[in-house]
Amino acid sequence: MIVVTGAAGFIASCLVSRLNAANFNDIVVVDNFSVAKKEGNLKGKKIKEYVDRDSFFAWLDDNYEEVEFIFHLGARTDTTEFNKDVFDLLNLNYSKQVWNACCEYQIPLVYASSAATYGSGTLGYDDEEATIPLLQPLNPYGDSKNDFDKWALEQTAKPFFWAGLKFFNVYGPNEYHKGKMASVIFHAYNQIKEKGSMKLFRSHNPDYADGEQMRDFVYVKDVVEVCMFLMQHRKNSGIYNLGSGKARTFMALALNTFDAMGVEPNIDFMDTPENLRDNYQYFTEANMSKLRSIGYNREFYTLEEGVKDYVQNYLMEGKYY
């Protein structure tokens, strides 16, 4: 039996699909299942039981002997939310409860951290654990993820295997419900489909031309492969970057989206909203050597490959993974 929290969400629902494909069908999904827009993410998947997130710890007390692994991917992920109490409740304190339960019942754990922990990137993007207490995220979401990473590293009691994954800019199928927090590819696709054109944020940093802001875009199919690897690996506990390892520009992302749709590029620029401008990351790139060093040797999708697969096989078809 494998538990996946946040299972109705983007990354976690893709993980459920990948687990099913590997013949893991005793999946227990944990979430707040009241959001109708997420229902398609789990439709047709092989699931043993649905557990409301507020009932999960009582359920685990009764069923821990059957649980083989927990993927804790549930979180509030809105980077524009500034109510710290929301993040303390859902990201920090809930994650502490998951950790403590995994310690008590000796269940291995993989949990979602975030590249938002790196803030402006002045300390780089190396996942060395000694630098984690020094990081200065740019928003309460990043703070909540870094606060949990710091707390986990300070614990004397740890699950016999655990890993925190610093997700970079994940894109791919099953993000239909995410609204403004969906990937730029998702928004680009919808703008191009509707208008034949799209808008990117203008640069407000003299070191970067418009559209040349860079991110480490990582395809969700790569993210779930890393999760599968860690579930089977179960050693070398720690916190790991999870990106493609290659920063690419928003312009490249946009041009690849037009190309995948067979539409001539037509790109305009708009000012980055003032409430985001001071906290905007102009460059992110995951150093992936740590994950590679423990034996993960699959090649990651290039941006060209990932965008083409996402656009042509999911967005244009209206399909889920």
XYZ file of C-alpha atoms in Angstrom, residues 115 118-128 168 241 281-288:
22
model
C 13.211 25.739 -5.606
C 16.541 29.528 -3.024
C 15.065 33.015 -3.173
C 16.923 35.350 -5.535
C 19.645 32.743 -6.055
C 22.437 34.805 -4.536
C 23.676 31.666 -2.757
C 23.361 29.580 -5.906
C 21.245 26.490 -6.586
C 23.337 23.756 -4.988
C 21.437 21.359 -2.758
C 24.160 21.185 -0.126
C 11.991 23.619 -9.929
C 17.234 19.316 -6.306
C 13.523 35.242 -9.954
C 15.412 36.045 -13.177
C 17.461 32.847 -13.228
C 17.124 29.370 -11.747
C 19.093 26.250 -12.608
C 19.243 23.077 -10.553
C 22.608 21.535 -9.836
C 21.646 17.883 -10.337
